[in-house]
Amino acid sequence: MSLQCGIVGLPNVGKSTLFNCLSNAKAQSANFPFCTIEPNVGVITVPDERLIKLGEICHPERGVIPTTVEIVDIAGLVKGASKGEGLGNKFLANIRETDAIIHVLRCFDDENVVHVDGTVNPVRDKEIIDAELQLKDLETVESRIQKCEKAAKAGGDKFAKLQLEVLVKYREALSQGKNARTVELENKEQEAAAKDLFLLTNKPVMYVCNVDEGSAVSGNAYVEQVREAVKDEDAQVLVLAAKIESEIAELESYEERQMFLEEIGLEESGVNRLIKAAYALLKLRTFLTAGSDEVRAWTFREGMKAPQCAGVIHTDFERGFIRAEVIKYEDFVALGGEAQCRAAGKLGIEGKDYLVQDGDIMHFFFNV
């Protein structure tokens, strides 16, 4: 399941530093490798403490295999990107291909790091990128409105009429400098019509506030400004200090990293929190398989049923699905393994309509 989060931001906000920290994420999640598909695309391990517990119980021969998420370092942006200025066309093409956006904002003062606009103002920086994406979306919406109006009038196309209603809502919001994700749709039919539009400002977004070391735990005034600015958006805000994350990534052992984090008052590195948040932003969840051969995490989309999740492992599993045995992670750990859960009646038999839950430990039965 190849889904991507794209990292965007103005120059000198810490975007590249953060991507480089992510490229060293293997140092913070055991010895799983970071894989570069292209110069600006990385497959990054999703930290999951449950795998460690399951490994301790099962002692798998082939070890523990985590799930991953793709992170893309999007080309830089300048004002006028929507009209092709600078690397604008590449920026817009790359961001269109991603499934969610990680927007890095500079929330620190440092006279040695020059801001492209002369002063530190994360809300202004956010609005610069928003404006370029909104202009491109407005262009898309205007074009689609013309097509839908013709289709609705000429053939009485019901879907065209429905989509036209949605497009008018988006045009109104975008014309006011608002992102498409701020628009509230009235019903599932409108939501279905909106999905077909693939608007840039409708993608799920997480704002990453890059702060100084002293603000890594509790944030600062810049972070509060960002929170206030995005309160009407369906968006997450995450605080981290990229400079600290660089230092953590250079430490050799897990123990050294934990000591460093404790000294500055953090329970978990910002990079780990970011990877987990990016995974959730994509509406991804994890089911698990656990046995003497291997312990493994598998990615599925929220709302998938048992046969679809079986297909994540192999298409034959979905095609010939019979049933699934399901153990809740908490029961598996509390009782000490599959045999104990079976004996205690904690193993459920589920059919085709079972909605898989995050953390389910599953065994599929199929016949092809």
XYZ file of C-alpha atoms in Angstrom:
368
model
C 0.000 0.000 0.000
C 2.054 2.894 -1.318
C 0.773 6.147 0.181
C 2.864 9.287 0.481
C 3.157 12.316 2.723
C 4.846 15.311 1.104
C 6.976 17.730 3.152
C 6.517 21.355 2.063
C 7.828 24.672 3.357
C 9.623 27.881 2.407
C 13.452 28.042 2.299
C 15.303 27.970 5.652
C 12.389 26.715 7.734
C 14.063 23.366 8.481
C 12.351 21.257 5.817
C 15.498 19.583 4.487
C 16.929 19.164 7.994
C 13.757 17.355 8.995
C 13.843 15.105 5.925
C 17.472 14.242 6.699
C 16.463 13.401 10.292
C 13.786 11.115 8.945
C 16.379 9.437 6.742
C 18.189 8.473 9.948
C 15.001 7.225 11.614
C 16.423 3.698 11.557
C 18.573 4.766 14.506
C 15.430 5.350 16.544
C 13.484 2.238 15.623
C 15.945 -0.643 15.987
C 17.898 -1.660 12.887
C 15.288 -1.261 10.170
C 16.690 0.510 7.097
C 15.677 3.775 5.481
C 15.281 3.183 1.745
C 15.675 5.901 -0.875
C 13.464 5.282 -3.924
C 14.416 8.565 -5.595
C 16.654 11.412 -4.372
C 13.724 13.017 -2.557
C 11.607 9.992 -1.567
C 12.173 7.830 1.478
C 10.446 4.724 2.836
C 10.465 5.180 6.593
C 9.766 2.652 9.326
C 6.720 3.402 11.490
C 7.766 3.045 15.153
C 5.457 0.593 16.930
C 6.224 -0.467 20.503
C 3.739 -3.351 20.170
C 6.137 -5.179 17.857
C 8.827 -5.213 20.548
C 6.420 -6.803 23.059
C 5.266 -9.415 20.554
C 8.871 -10.218 19.642
C 9.679 -10.853 23.296
C 6.752 -13.274 23.560
C 7.097 -15.125 20.222
C 10.908 -15.145 19.717
C 10.392 -15.288 15.912
C 13.098 -16.965 13.802
C 12.939 -14.384 11.011
C 12.608 -11.483 13.435
C 10.283 -8.497 13.618
C 9.140 -6.654 10.489
C 7.566 -3.185 10.871
C 5.289 -1.341 8.482
C 6.397 1.762 6.567
C 5.230 5.102 5.183
C 6.652 7.087 2.260
C 7.846 10.656 2.864
C 8.576 12.978 -0.078
C 10.744 16.097 0.130
C 8.809 18.400 -2.207
C 10.696 20.884 -4.397
C 11.005 24.402 -2.951
C 8.375 27.061 -3.464
C 8.425 30.774 -4.222
C 5.641 33.304 -4.701
C 4.117 32.821 -8.122
C 4.432 29.023 -8.085
C 0.826 28.705 -9.272
C 1.916 30.564 -12.436
C 5.056 28.457 -12.870
C 7.537 30.792 -11.139
C 10.736 29.164 -9.839
C 10.181 25.452 -9.411
C 6.457 26.092 -9.198
C 5.347 23.556 -11.805
C 7.472 20.814 -10.250
C 6.256 21.750 -6.770
C 2.600 21.559 -7.793
C 3.067 18.319 -9.732
C 4.830 16.660 -6.791
C 2.299 17.807 -4.220
C -0.593 16.634 -6.403
C 0.852 13.111 -6.343
C 0.973 12.939 -2.533
C -1.883 11.773 -0.320
C -1.247 14.174 2.589
C 0.870 17.236 3.364
C 3.415 17.875 6.133
C 3.804 21.672 6.191
C 6.961 22.762 8.040
C 6.829 26.232 9.613
C 9.744 28.122 11.146
C 8.911 28.931 14.767
C 12.362 29.919 16.049
C 14.548 33.029 16.067
C 18.155 32.728 14.883
C 20.035 35.669 13.388
C 22.475 33.231 11.784
C 19.706 31.627 9.721
C 18.298 34.229 7.346
C 14.582 34.046 6.624
C 13.666 34.404 2.962
C 11.257 37.260 3.842
C 13.515 38.903 6.407
C 11.467 38.210 9.551
C 10.097 35.156 11.367
C 6.346 34.873 10.927
C 5.024 31.304 10.609
C 1.432 32.365 9.906
C 2.582 34.545 6.980
C 4.725 31.654 5.696
C 1.729 29.329 5.877
C -0.396 31.834 3.988
C 2.202 32.172 1.192
C 2.050 28.468 0.402
C -1.710 28.331 0.998
C -2.241 31.186 -1.465
C -0.314 29.427 -4.233
C -2.231 26.179 -3.707
C -5.545 28.041 -3.491
C -4.881 29.858 -6.758
C -4.181 26.560 -8.491
C -7.304 24.992 -6.960
C -9.395 28.001 -8.013
C -8.132 27.537 -11.558
C -9.157 23.859 -11.397
C -12.566 24.672 -9.918
C -13.389 27.362 -12.501
C -12.517 24.962 -15.315
C -14.649 22.166 -13.834
C -17.601 24.509 -13.257
C -17.739 25.329 -16.959
C -17.767 21.614 -17.874
C -20.374 20.723 -15.236
C -22.691 23.561 -16.288
C -22.639 22.321 -19.891
C -23.225 18.690 -18.852
C -26.016 19.609 -16.437
C -27.841 21.714 -19.038
C -27.277 19.525 -22.087
C -28.036 16.068 -20.723
C -29.578 16.621 -17.333
C -26.606 14.847 -15.765
C -27.513 14.399 -12.065
C -23.911 13.865 -10.948
C -22.828 16.983 -12.855
C -25.511 18.978 -11.017
C -24.362 17.562 -7.674
C -20.721 18.289 -8.425
C -21.625 21.787 -9.562
C -23.137 22.470 -6.113
C -19.881 21.335 -4.492
C -17.728 23.323 -6.914
C -19.645 26.528 -6.154
C -19.005 25.973 -2.418
C -15.295 25.504 -3.102
C -15.112 28.541 -5.382
C -16.631 30.725 -2.669
C -14.154 29.496 -0.035
C -11.081 29.704 -2.283
C -12.037 33.190 -3.460
C -12.017 34.267 0.199
C -8.498 32.875 0.732
C -9.715 29.750 2.554
C -8.542 26.201 1.942
C -10.934 23.668 0.411
C -10.689 21.517 3.552
C -12.536 24.225 5.517
C -15.701 23.674 3.435
C -18.419 21.691 5.213
C -20.276 19.363 2.862
C -23.906 18.531 3.587
C -24.094 14.803 2.880
C -22.262 11.692 1.637
C -23.316 12.396 -1.942
C -21.520 15.749 -1.881
C -18.479 14.117 -0.240
C -18.353 11.552 -3.053
C -18.572 14.337 -5.658
C -15.754 16.236 -3.929
C -13.357 13.269 -3.966
C -13.313 13.289 -7.746
C -11.907 16.847 -7.799
C -8.489 16.091 -6.212
C -7.991 19.623 -4.913
C -4.593 20.460 -3.414
C -6.001 22.319 -0.414
C -8.398 19.474 0.348
C -5.578 17.073 1.183
C -5.176 16.243 4.883
C -2.460 18.419 6.409
C -0.234 18.471 9.469
C 1.583 21.658 10.454
C 5.016 20.964 11.943
C 6.276 23.841 14.068
C 10.084 23.762 14.007
C 11.121 25.385 17.298
C 14.337 26.113 19.215
C 15.657 23.665 21.830
C 14.119 25.580 24.742
C 10.643 25.304 23.188
C 10.790 21.597 22.235
C 8.640 20.470 25.174
C 6.019 23.183 25.590
C 6.182 25.210 22.371
C 6.291 29.033 22.208
C 4.367 32.126 21.106
C 4.931 31.319 17.417
C 3.328 27.885 17.918
C 0.293 29.466 19.570
C -0.047 31.803 16.582
C -0.108 28.789 14.275
C -2.683 26.974 16.424
C -4.936 30.033 16.316
C -4.526 30.404 12.540
C -5.492 26.781 11.775
C -8.244 26.306 14.369
C -10.948 26.205 11.688
C -9.081 23.668 9.573
C -9.243 19.931 10.049
C -5.487 19.878 10.683
C -2.955 18.638 13.236
C -0.195 20.750 14.782
C 3.010 19.014 15.899
C 5.940 20.678 17.697
C 9.546 19.555 17.300
C 13.061 20.991 17.211
C 14.802 19.835 14.017
C 18.207 20.838 15.397
C 17.724 18.541 18.402
C 16.446 15.765 16.143
C 19.684 16.042 14.120
C 21.715 15.562 17.294
C 19.591 12.578 18.353
C 20.029 10.956 14.937
C 23.820 11.096 15.319
C 23.835 9.157 18.618
C 24.850 5.521 18.192
C 22.866 3.595 20.807
C 19.226 3.474 21.888
C 20.304 4.077 25.503
C 22.183 7.263 24.549
C 19.175 8.582 22.680
C 16.831 7.868 25.593
C 19.177 9.602 28.045
C 19.337 12.638 25.747
C 15.541 12.785 25.515
C 15.152 12.493 29.293
C 17.624 15.331 29.837
C 15.536 17.727 27.740
C 12.219 16.477 29.139
C 10.888 14.454 26.190
C 9.493 10.919 26.365
C 9.830 10.305 22.636
C 11.732 11.924 19.786
C 9.937 14.392 17.544
C 10.779 12.303 14.484
C 9.033 9.240 15.951
C 6.002 11.339 16.809
C 6.016 12.812 13.312
C 6.158 9.418 11.584
C 3.294 8.087 13.716
C 1.256 11.243 13.084
C 1.914 11.050 9.317
C 0.718 7.438 9.312
C -2.477 8.434 11.130
C -2.922 11.463 8.844
C -3.197 9.078 5.906
C -5.944 7.221 7.860
C -3.712 4.175 8.002
C -3.977 1.518 10.677
C -1.985 -1.604 11.543
C -2.975 -5.214 12.008
C -0.408 -7.740 13.188
C 0.636 -11.329 12.578
C 2.605 -13.078 15.311
C 4.160 -16.514 15.425
C 7.378 -18.469 15.831
C 8.469 -17.660 12.257
C 7.973 -13.853 12.309
C 6.181 -10.952 13.953
C 4.954 -8.468 11.368
C 2.958 -5.263 11.061
C 0.645 -4.811 8.064
C -0.877 -1.546 6.863
C -4.576 -1.184 6.092
C -6.941 1.719 5.492
C -9.373 2.616 8.248
C -12.723 0.939 7.566
C -11.386 -2.116 5.723
C -13.000 -5.502 6.383
C -11.296 -8.833 7.051
C -11.137 -10.076 3.401
C -9.574 -6.790 2.239
C -6.971 -6.985 5.003
C -6.257 -10.586 4.034
C -5.583 -9.251 0.526
C -2.908 -6.935 1.961
C -0.858 -10.077 2.673
C -1.685 -11.803 -0.633
C -4.442 -11.426 -3.231
C -5.216 -15.160 -2.964
C -6.039 -14.653 0.718
C -8.797 -12.213 -0.227
C -10.051 -14.174 -3.223
C -10.454 -17.380 -1.252
C -11.227 -15.886 2.163
C -13.051 -18.242 4.560
C -12.603 -16.742 8.017
C -10.144 -14.965 10.289
C -8.978 -15.765 13.794
C -8.580 -12.543 15.775
C -6.858 -11.880 19.091
C -6.756 -8.441 20.659
C -3.213 -7.222 21.252
C -3.901 -6.480 24.924
C -5.124 -10.066 25.509
C -2.152 -11.570 23.649
C 0.318 -9.646 25.820
C -1.569 -10.097 29.100
C -1.965 -13.869 28.663
C 1.427 -14.490 27.041
C 0.641 -15.856 23.587
C -1.803 -17.480 21.169
C -2.179 -20.822 22.967
C -3.049 -19.095 26.232
C -5.584 -16.819 24.474
C -7.190 -19.828 22.773
C -7.464 -21.649 26.099
C -8.967 -18.583 27.786
C -11.573 -18.065 25.059
C -9.960 -14.826 23.904
C -9.626 -15.894 20.260
C -12.502 -14.728 18.067
C -13.677 -16.279 14.788
C -14.684 -13.537 12.354
C -16.270 -13.566 8.901
C -16.383 -11.355 5.814
C -18.148 -8.445 7.484
C -15.665 -7.998 10.339
C -14.245 -4.463 10.510
C -10.581 -4.871 11.356
C -9.341 -2.788 14.292
C -5.920 -1.248 14.832
C -3.719 -3.725 16.722
C -5.725 -6.846 15.867
C -3.538 -9.954 15.742
C -4.901 -11.994 12.838
C -4.627 -15.385 11.210
C -6.482 -15.869 7.904
C -7.967 -19.059 6.479
C -8.549 -19.264 2.748
C -9.135 -21.739 -0.074
C -8.255 -21.052 -3.715
